[in-house]
Amino acid sequence: MEPTGNIESPRGKSERFVRQLTEHQNRLYGYVYSLLGDHARASDVVQETNLVLWRKIDEFDPEKPFVPWAFATARFQVLAHLRDQNRDRVLLDAELAESLSGQVSDQASQIDSVRQALRGCMQRLSEEHQQMLHSRYSTGKPIAEMATISGRSVSSIKVSLMRIRRQLSECIENRLATEADK
């Protein structure tokens, strides 16, 4: 039976939850890693956080931002991990982790604004410039190979990429400044 009106089926809610969790997994890992400073421990805490989030799926509201909710859960998991590991030599104490978590959470929302600005700025670039950026940064194509394919010199490609990056940087700064003035 399909959902009617604003009522979402449990399956639909689960699918939206899994989609959000999957989409933000790297950010969640980055957040936890920034608090623990150790890849293995961060991976363990992220896995535990995923389980806790899944258990709390009834609290998941698809209409509210996912990241702050997931970060809050992750923060508690980091604190629990630090408490449980207290007998071992710990890199951070709970108070410092608590302090850092607020800073990292604020930075995460700033990153969202920068990403949004970057998307808009990328759309303003010419197709050629977008393709150059994609070749270099998405596919990791070496500059020498880009030069050979385009029939240009390596230094010409480097200068073009530098100019495109500068153009994007200025565009992002302008968009963020405009948004801050609103």
PDB file of C-alpha atoms in Angstrom:
ATOM      1  CA  MET A   1       0.000   0.000   0.000  1.00  0.00           C
ATOM      2  CA  GLU A   2       1.393   3.394  -1.011  1.00  0.00           C
ATOM      3  CA  PRO A   3       1.566   6.237   1.494  1.00  0.00           C
ATOM      4  CA  THR A   4      -1.104   8.894   1.259  1.00  0.00           C
ATOM      5  CA  GLY A   5      -0.835  12.566   2.065  1.00  0.00           C
ATOM      6  CA  ASN A   6       2.057  13.455   4.338  1.00  0.00           C
ATOM      7  CA  ILE A   7       2.250  10.015   5.908  1.00  0.00           C
ATOM      8  CA  GLU A   8       5.386   8.190   4.826  1.00  0.00           C
ATOM      9  CA  SER A   9       5.626   4.422   4.865  1.00  0.00           C
ATOM     10  CA  PRO A  10       8.205   2.880   7.198  1.00  0.00           C
ATOM     11  CA  ARG A  11      10.029   1.551   4.131  1.00  0.00           C
ATOM     12  CA  GLY A  12      10.132   4.999   2.530  1.00  0.00           C
ATOM     13  CA  LYS A  13      11.468   6.535   5.735  1.00  0.00           C
ATOM     14  CA  SER A  14      14.101   3.786   6.001  1.00  0.00           C
ATOM     15  CA  GLU A  15      15.192   4.372   2.413  1.00  0.00           C
ATOM     16  CA  ARG A  16      15.507   8.128   2.984  1.00  0.00           C
ATOM     17  CA  PHE A  17      17.464   7.466   6.170  1.00  0.00           C
ATOM     18  CA  VAL A  18      19.875   5.072   4.448  1.00  0.00           C
ATOM     19  CA  ARG A  19      20.317   7.516   1.558  1.00  0.00           C
ATOM     20  CA  GLN A  20      21.188  10.344   3.991  1.00  0.00           C
ATOM     21  CA  LEU A  21      23.506   8.144   6.052  1.00  0.00           C
ATOM     22  CA  THR A  22      25.302   6.939   2.935  1.00  0.00           C
ATOM     23  CA  GLU A  23      25.585  10.430   1.446  1.00  0.00           C
ATOM     24  CA  HIS A  24      27.112  11.858   4.630  1.00  0.00           C
ATOM     25  CA  GLN A  25      29.293   8.905   5.668  1.00  0.00           C
ATOM     26  CA  ASN A  26      32.548  10.630   4.695  1.00  0.00           C
ATOM     27  CA  ARG A  27      31.611  13.782   6.598  1.00  0.00           C
ATOM     28  CA  LEU A  28      30.671  11.710   9.629  1.00  0.00           C
ATOM     29  CA  TYR A  29      34.011   9.927   9.477  1.00  0.00           C
ATOM     30  CA  GLY A  30      35.847  13.251   9.093  1.00  0.00           C
ATOM     31  CA  TYR A  31      34.024  14.658  12.087  1.00  0.00           C
ATOM     32  CA  VAL A  32      34.855  11.671  14.298  1.00  0.00           C
ATOM     33  CA  TYR A  33      38.450  11.559  13.055  1.00  0.00           C
ATOM     34  CA  SER A  34      38.887  15.254  13.841  1.00  0.00           C
ATOM     35  CA  LEU A  35      37.929  14.488  17.433  1.00  0.00           C
ATOM     36  CA  LEU A  36      39.991  11.323  17.895  1.00  0.00           C
ATOM     37  CA  GLY A  37      42.953  11.801  15.555  1.00  0.00           C
ATOM     38  CA  ASP A  38      43.284   8.078  14.909  1.00  0.00           C
ATOM     39  CA  HIS A  39      41.943   6.286  11.816  1.00  0.00           C
ATOM     40  CA  ALA A  40      41.302   2.914  13.425  1.00  0.00           C
ATOM     41  CA  ARG A  41      39.510   4.389  16.426  1.00  0.00           C
ATOM     42  CA  ALA A  42      37.529   6.754  14.200  1.00  0.00           C
ATOM     43  CA  SER A  43      36.399   3.832  12.025  1.00  0.00           C
ATOM     44  CA  ASP A  44      35.268   1.916  15.096  1.00  0.00           C
ATOM     45  CA  VAL A  45      33.339   4.891  16.465  1.00  0.00           C
ATOM     46  CA  VAL A  46      31.721   5.614  13.086  1.00  0.00           C
ATOM     47  CA  GLN A  47      30.526   2.009  12.874  1.00  0.00           C
ATOM     48  CA  GLU A  48      29.072   2.260  16.364  1.00  0.00           C
ATOM     49  CA  THR A  49      27.512   5.607  15.456  1.00  0.00           C
ATOM     50  CA  ASN A  50      25.890   4.037  12.383  1.00  0.00           C
ATOM     51  CA  LEU A  51      24.353   1.348  14.586  1.00  0.00           C
ATOM     52  CA  VAL A  52      23.081   3.890  17.101  1.00  0.00           C
ATOM     53  CA  LEU A  53      21.615   6.044  14.319  1.00  0.00           C
ATOM     54  CA  TRP A  54      19.866   2.997  12.878  1.00  0.00           C
ATOM     55  CA  ARG A  55      18.437   2.146  16.306  1.00  0.00           C
ATOM     56  CA  LYS A  56      17.199   5.744  16.579  1.00  0.00           C
ATOM     57  CA  ILE A  57      15.529   5.734  13.155  1.00  0.00           C
ATOM     58  CA  ASP A  58      12.201   6.603  14.791  1.00  0.00           C
ATOM     59  CA  GLU A  59      13.740   9.953  15.776  1.00  0.00           C
ATOM     60  CA  PHE A  60      14.850  10.604  12.178  1.00  0.00           C
ATOM     61  CA  ASP A  61      12.911  13.487  10.642  1.00  0.00           C
ATOM     62  CA  PRO A  62      13.498  13.656   6.876  1.00  0.00           C
ATOM     63  CA  GLU A  63      12.392  17.295   6.889  1.00  0.00           C
ATOM     64  CA  LYS A  64      15.214  18.358   9.237  1.00  0.00           C
ATOM     65  CA  PRO A  65      18.932  18.516   8.409  1.00  0.00           C
ATOM     66  CA  PHE A  66      20.532  15.103   8.817  1.00  0.00           C
ATOM     67  CA  VAL A  67      24.128  16.158   9.517  1.00  0.00           C
ATOM     68  CA  PRO A  68      23.590  18.008  12.825  1.00  0.00           C
ATOM     69  CA  TRP A  69      21.552  15.081  14.159  1.00  0.00           C
ATOM     70  CA  ALA A  70      24.182  12.551  13.052  1.00  0.00           C
ATOM     71  CA  PHE A  71      27.027  14.702  14.422  1.00  0.00           C
ATOM     72  CA  ALA A  72      25.310  14.982  17.809  1.00  0.00           C
ATOM     73  CA  THR A  73      24.993  11.205  17.956  1.00  0.00           C
ATOM     74  CA  ALA A  74      28.619  10.801  16.851  1.00  0.00           C
ATOM     75  CA  ARG A  75      29.749  13.253  19.529  1.00  0.00           C
ATOM     76  CA  PHE A  76      28.122  11.119  22.219  1.00  0.00           C
ATOM     77  CA  GLN A  77      29.728   8.010  20.737  1.00  0.00           C
ATOM     78  CA  VAL A  78      33.152   9.689  20.808  1.00  0.00           C
ATOM     79  CA  LEU A  79      32.627  10.648  24.442  1.00  0.00           C
ATOM     80  CA  ALA A  80      31.524   7.093  25.273  1.00  0.00           C
ATOM     81  CA  HIS A  81      34.552   5.721  23.455  1.00  0.00           C
ATOM     82  CA  LEU A  82      36.884   8.024  25.375  1.00  0.00           C
ATOM     83  CA  ARG A  83      35.236   7.049  28.638  1.00  0.00           C
ATOM     84  CA  ASP A  84      35.496   3.342  27.818  1.00  0.00           C
ATOM     85  CA  GLN A  85      39.114   3.707  26.754  1.00  0.00           C
ATOM     86  CA  ASN A  86      40.008   5.712  29.859  1.00  0.00           C
ATOM     87  CA  ARG A  87      42.236   2.933  31.160  1.00  0.00           C
ATOM     88  CA  ASP A  88      44.313   3.136  27.970  1.00  0.00           C
ATOM     89  CA  ARG A  89      46.425   6.092  26.999  1.00  0.00           C
ATOM     90  CA  VAL A  90      43.923   8.457  25.370  1.00  0.00           C
ATOM     91  CA  LEU A  91      44.786  11.166  22.880  1.00  0.00           C
ATOM     92  CA  LEU A  92      42.001  13.467  24.034  1.00  0.00           C
ATOM     93  CA  ASP A  93      40.063  13.833  27.204  1.00  0.00           C
ATOM     94  CA  ALA A  94      36.275  14.113  27.143  1.00  0.00           C
ATOM     95  CA  GLU A  95      36.256  17.853  27.878  1.00  0.00           C
ATOM     96  CA  LEU A  96      38.538  18.642  24.950  1.00  0.00           C
ATOM     97  CA  ALA A  97      36.534  16.369  22.635  1.00  0.00           C
ATOM     98  CA  GLU A  98      33.342  18.152  23.711  1.00  0.00           C
ATOM     99  CA  SER A  99      34.908  21.530  22.953  1.00  0.00           C
ATOM    100  CA  LEU A 100      36.230  20.418  19.570  1.00  0.00           C
ATOM    101  CA  SER A 101      32.928  18.845  18.547  1.00  0.00           C
ATOM    102  CA  GLY A 102      31.161  22.196  18.613  1.00  0.00           C
ATOM    103  CA  GLN A 103      33.862  23.794  16.490  1.00  0.00           C
ATOM    104  CA  VAL A 104      33.842  20.969  13.951  1.00  0.00           C
ATOM    105  CA  SER A 105      30.054  21.032  13.772  1.00  0.00           C
ATOM    106  CA  ASP A 106      30.140  24.773  13.003  1.00  0.00           C
ATOM    107  CA  GLN A 107      32.754  24.183  10.320  1.00  0.00           C
ATOM    108  CA  ALA A 108      30.586  21.485   8.745  1.00  0.00           C
ATOM    109  CA  SER A 109      27.774  23.983   8.186  1.00  0.00           C
ATOM    110  CA  GLN A 110      30.299  26.416   6.690  1.00  0.00           C
ATOM    111  CA  ILE A 111      31.476  23.682   4.338  1.00  0.00           C
ATOM    112  CA  ASP A 112      27.902  23.242   3.139  1.00  0.00           C
ATOM    113  CA  SER A 113      27.755  26.937   2.251  1.00  0.00           C
ATOM    114  CA  VAL A 114      31.070  26.733   0.401  1.00  0.00           C
ATOM    115  CA  ARG A 115      29.927  23.643  -1.530  1.00  0.00           C
ATOM    116  CA  GLN A 116      26.724  25.375  -2.535  1.00  0.00           C
ATOM    117  CA  ALA A 117      28.659  28.435  -3.695  1.00  0.00           C
ATOM    118  CA  LEU A 118      31.115  26.209  -5.573  1.00  0.00           C
ATOM    119  CA  ARG A 119      28.277  24.493  -7.444  1.00  0.00           C
ATOM    120  CA  GLY A 120      26.914  27.850  -8.581  1.00  0.00           C
ATOM    121  CA  CYS A 121      30.361  29.089  -9.561  1.00  0.00           C
ATOM    122  CA  MET A 122      31.147  25.905 -11.485  1.00  0.00           C
ATOM    123  CA  GLN A 123      28.001  26.395 -13.568  1.00  0.00           C
ATOM    124  CA  ARG A 124      29.240  29.829 -14.572  1.00  0.00           C
ATOM    125  CA  LEU A 125      32.466  28.418 -16.033  1.00  0.00           C
ATOM    126  CA  SER A 126      32.791  27.640 -19.710  1.00  0.00           C
ATOM    127  CA  GLU A 127      32.347  24.034 -20.781  1.00  0.00           C
ATOM    128  CA  GLU A 128      36.075  23.861 -21.593  1.00  0.00           C
ATOM    129  CA  HIS A 129      37.059  25.036 -18.107  1.00  0.00           C
ATOM    130  CA  GLN A 130      34.616  22.657 -16.448  1.00  0.00           C
ATOM    131  CA  GLN A 131      36.082  19.799 -18.495  1.00  0.00           C
ATOM    132  CA  MET A 132      39.639  20.767 -17.521  1.00  0.00           C
ATOM    133  CA  LEU A 133      38.734  20.763 -13.831  1.00  0.00           C
ATOM    134  CA  HIS A 134      36.923  17.460 -14.183  1.00  0.00           C
ATOM    135  CA  SER A 135      39.872  15.867 -15.991  1.00  0.00           C
ATOM    136  CA  ARG A 136      42.387  17.056 -13.440  1.00  0.00           C
ATOM    137  CA  TYR A 137      40.520  16.780 -10.128  1.00  0.00           C
ATOM    138  CA  SER A 138      37.719  14.253 -10.621  1.00  0.00           C
ATOM    139  CA  THR A 139      39.505  11.700 -12.755  1.00  0.00           C
ATOM    140  CA  GLY A 140      43.022  12.579 -11.559  1.00  0.00           C
ATOM    141  CA  LYS A 141      44.432  12.879 -15.036  1.00  0.00           C
ATOM    142  CA  PRO A 142      48.090  13.983 -14.993  1.00  0.00           C
ATOM    143  CA  ILE A 143      48.782  17.465 -16.345  1.00  0.00           C
ATOM    144  CA  ALA A 144      51.234  16.052 -18.881  1.00  0.00           C
ATOM    145  CA  GLU A 145      48.504  13.805 -20.300  1.00  0.00           C
ATOM    146  CA  MET A 146      46.060  16.728 -20.426  1.00  0.00           C
ATOM    147  CA  ALA A 147      48.671  18.728 -22.332  1.00  0.00           C
ATOM    148  CA  THR A 148      49.261  15.935 -24.835  1.00  0.00           C
ATOM    149  CA  ILE A 149      45.539  15.420 -25.459  1.00  0.00           C
ATOM    150  CA  SER A 150      44.858  19.134 -25.912  1.00  0.00           C
ATOM    151  CA  GLY A 151      48.010  19.853 -27.899  1.00  0.00           C
ATOM    152  CA  ARG A 152      49.101  22.464 -25.363  1.00  0.00           C
ATOM    153  CA  SER A 153      52.207  22.750 -23.236  1.00  0.00           C
ATOM    154  CA  VAL A 154      52.329  21.531 -19.648  1.00  0.00           C
ATOM    155  CA  SER A 155      52.958  25.065 -18.406  1.00  0.00           C
ATOM    156  CA  SER A 156      49.965  26.331 -20.391  1.00  0.00           C
ATOM    157  CA  ILE A 157      47.714  23.762 -18.695  1.00  0.00           C
ATOM    158  CA  LYS A 158      49.139  24.666 -15.268  1.00  0.00           C
ATOM    159  CA  VAL A 159      48.518  28.376 -15.848  1.00  0.00           C
ATOM    160  CA  SER A 160      44.973  27.704 -17.070  1.00  0.00           C
ATOM    161  CA  LEU A 161      44.182  25.576 -14.029  1.00  0.00           C
ATOM    162  CA  MET A 162      45.626  28.219 -11.714  1.00  0.00           C
ATOM    163  CA  ARG A 163      43.482  30.928 -13.354  1.00  0.00           C
ATOM    164  CA  ILE A 164      40.351  28.777 -13.174  1.00  0.00           C
ATOM    165  CA  ARG A 165      40.989  28.041  -9.481  1.00  0.00           C
ATOM    166  CA  ARG A 166      41.515  31.739  -8.794  1.00  0.00           C
ATOM    167  CA  GLN A 167      38.305  32.586 -10.663  1.00  0.00           C
ATOM    168  CA  LEU A 168      36.395  29.982  -8.636  1.00  0.00           C
ATOM    169  CA  SER A 169      37.907  31.220  -5.390  1.00  0.00           C
ATOM    170  CA  GLU A 170      36.870  34.825  -6.092  1.00  0.00           C
ATOM    171  CA  CYS A 171      33.390  33.724  -7.150  1.00  0.00           C
ATOM    172  CA  ILE A 172      32.951  31.645  -3.972  1.00  0.00           C
ATOM    173  CA  GLU A 173      34.144  34.511  -1.770  1.00  0.00           C
ATOM    174  CA  ASN A 174      31.707  36.891  -3.478  1.00  0.00           C
ATOM    175  CA  ARG A 175      28.792  34.491  -3.111  1.00  0.00           C
ATOM    176  CA  LEU A 176      29.552  33.846   0.548  1.00  0.00           C
ATOM    177  CA  ALA A 177      29.895  37.569   1.227  1.00  0.00           C
ATOM    178  CA  THR A 178      26.578  38.234  -0.518  1.00  0.00           C
ATOM    179  CA  GLU A 179      24.919  35.477   1.518  1.00  0.00           C
ATOM    180  CA  ALA A 180      26.379  36.863   4.762  1.00  0.00           C
ATOM    181  CA  ASP A 181      24.927  40.303   3.958  1.00  0.00           C
ATOM    182  CA  LYS A 182      21.410  38.869   3.670  1.00  0.00           C
TER     183      LYS A 182
END
